[in-house]
Tab-separated table of C-alpha atoms in Angstrom:
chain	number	residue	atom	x	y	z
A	1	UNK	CA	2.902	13.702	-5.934
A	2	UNK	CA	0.419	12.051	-8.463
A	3	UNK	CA	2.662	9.718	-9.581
A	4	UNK	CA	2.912	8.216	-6.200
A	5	UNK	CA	-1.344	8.381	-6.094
A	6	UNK	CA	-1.646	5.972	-9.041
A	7	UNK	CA	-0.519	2.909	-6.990
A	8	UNK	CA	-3.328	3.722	-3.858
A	9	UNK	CA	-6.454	1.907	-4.986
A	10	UNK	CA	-8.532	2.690	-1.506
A	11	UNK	CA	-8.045	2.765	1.881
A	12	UNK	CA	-8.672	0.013	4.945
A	13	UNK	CA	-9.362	1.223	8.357
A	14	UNK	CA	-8.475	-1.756	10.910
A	15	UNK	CA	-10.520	-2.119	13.651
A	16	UNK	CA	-8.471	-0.293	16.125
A	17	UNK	CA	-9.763	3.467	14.260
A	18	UNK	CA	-5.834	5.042	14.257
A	19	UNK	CA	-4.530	1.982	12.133
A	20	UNK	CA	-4.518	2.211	8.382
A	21	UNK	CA	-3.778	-0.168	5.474
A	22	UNK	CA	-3.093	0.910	2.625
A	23	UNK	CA	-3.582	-1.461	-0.794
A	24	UNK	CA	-1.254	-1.032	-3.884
A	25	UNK	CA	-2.690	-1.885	-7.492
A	26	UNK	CA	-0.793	-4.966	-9.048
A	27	UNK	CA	1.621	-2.590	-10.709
A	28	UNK	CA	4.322	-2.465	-8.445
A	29	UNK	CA	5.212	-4.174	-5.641
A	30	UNK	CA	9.012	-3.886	-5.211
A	31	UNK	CA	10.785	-2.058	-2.041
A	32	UNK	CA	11.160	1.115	-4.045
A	33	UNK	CA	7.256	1.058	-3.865
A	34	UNK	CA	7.283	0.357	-0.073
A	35	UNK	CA	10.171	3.363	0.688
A	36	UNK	CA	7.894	5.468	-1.557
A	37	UNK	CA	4.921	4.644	0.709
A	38	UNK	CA	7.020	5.392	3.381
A	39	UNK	CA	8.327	9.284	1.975
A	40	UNK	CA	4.810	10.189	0.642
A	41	UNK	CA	2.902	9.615	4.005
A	42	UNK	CA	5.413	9.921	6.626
A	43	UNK	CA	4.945	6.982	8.385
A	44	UNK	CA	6.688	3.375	9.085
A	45	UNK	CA	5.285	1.036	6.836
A	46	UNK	CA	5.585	-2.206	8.588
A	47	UNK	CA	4.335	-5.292	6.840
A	48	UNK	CA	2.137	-5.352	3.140
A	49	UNK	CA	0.060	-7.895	2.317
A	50	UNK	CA	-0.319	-8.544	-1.536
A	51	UNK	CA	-1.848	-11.647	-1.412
A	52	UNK	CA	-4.765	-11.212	-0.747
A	53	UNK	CA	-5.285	-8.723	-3.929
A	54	UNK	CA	-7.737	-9.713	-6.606
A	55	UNK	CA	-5.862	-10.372	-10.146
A	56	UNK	CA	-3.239	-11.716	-8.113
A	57	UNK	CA	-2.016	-15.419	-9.532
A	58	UNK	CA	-0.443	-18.568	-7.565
């Protein structure tokens, strides 16, 4: 279960309260990453937006 922690950097609440991003560290950011996402919480992970991420090049 850790394992799957070291990617979650913090948490975003969106303006509508129930609605939660979630941003990955620069690690990762392949579909096994998104399907893991998707196991460890339970939930339908939709769309995630990388580029926005500091470190991030291009």
């Amino acid at each position: 279960m850790e394992s799957n922690m070291q990617y979650l950097q913090k948490k975003v609440f969106g303006y509508w309260g129930t609605i939660n991003r979630l941003l990955m560290s620069n690690q990762d950011r392949s579909i096994s990453e998104r399907n893991g996402f998707e196991l460890f919480f339970g939930v339908k992970v939709i769309a995630m937006n990388s580029h926005r991420l500091p470190g991030k090049k291009g």
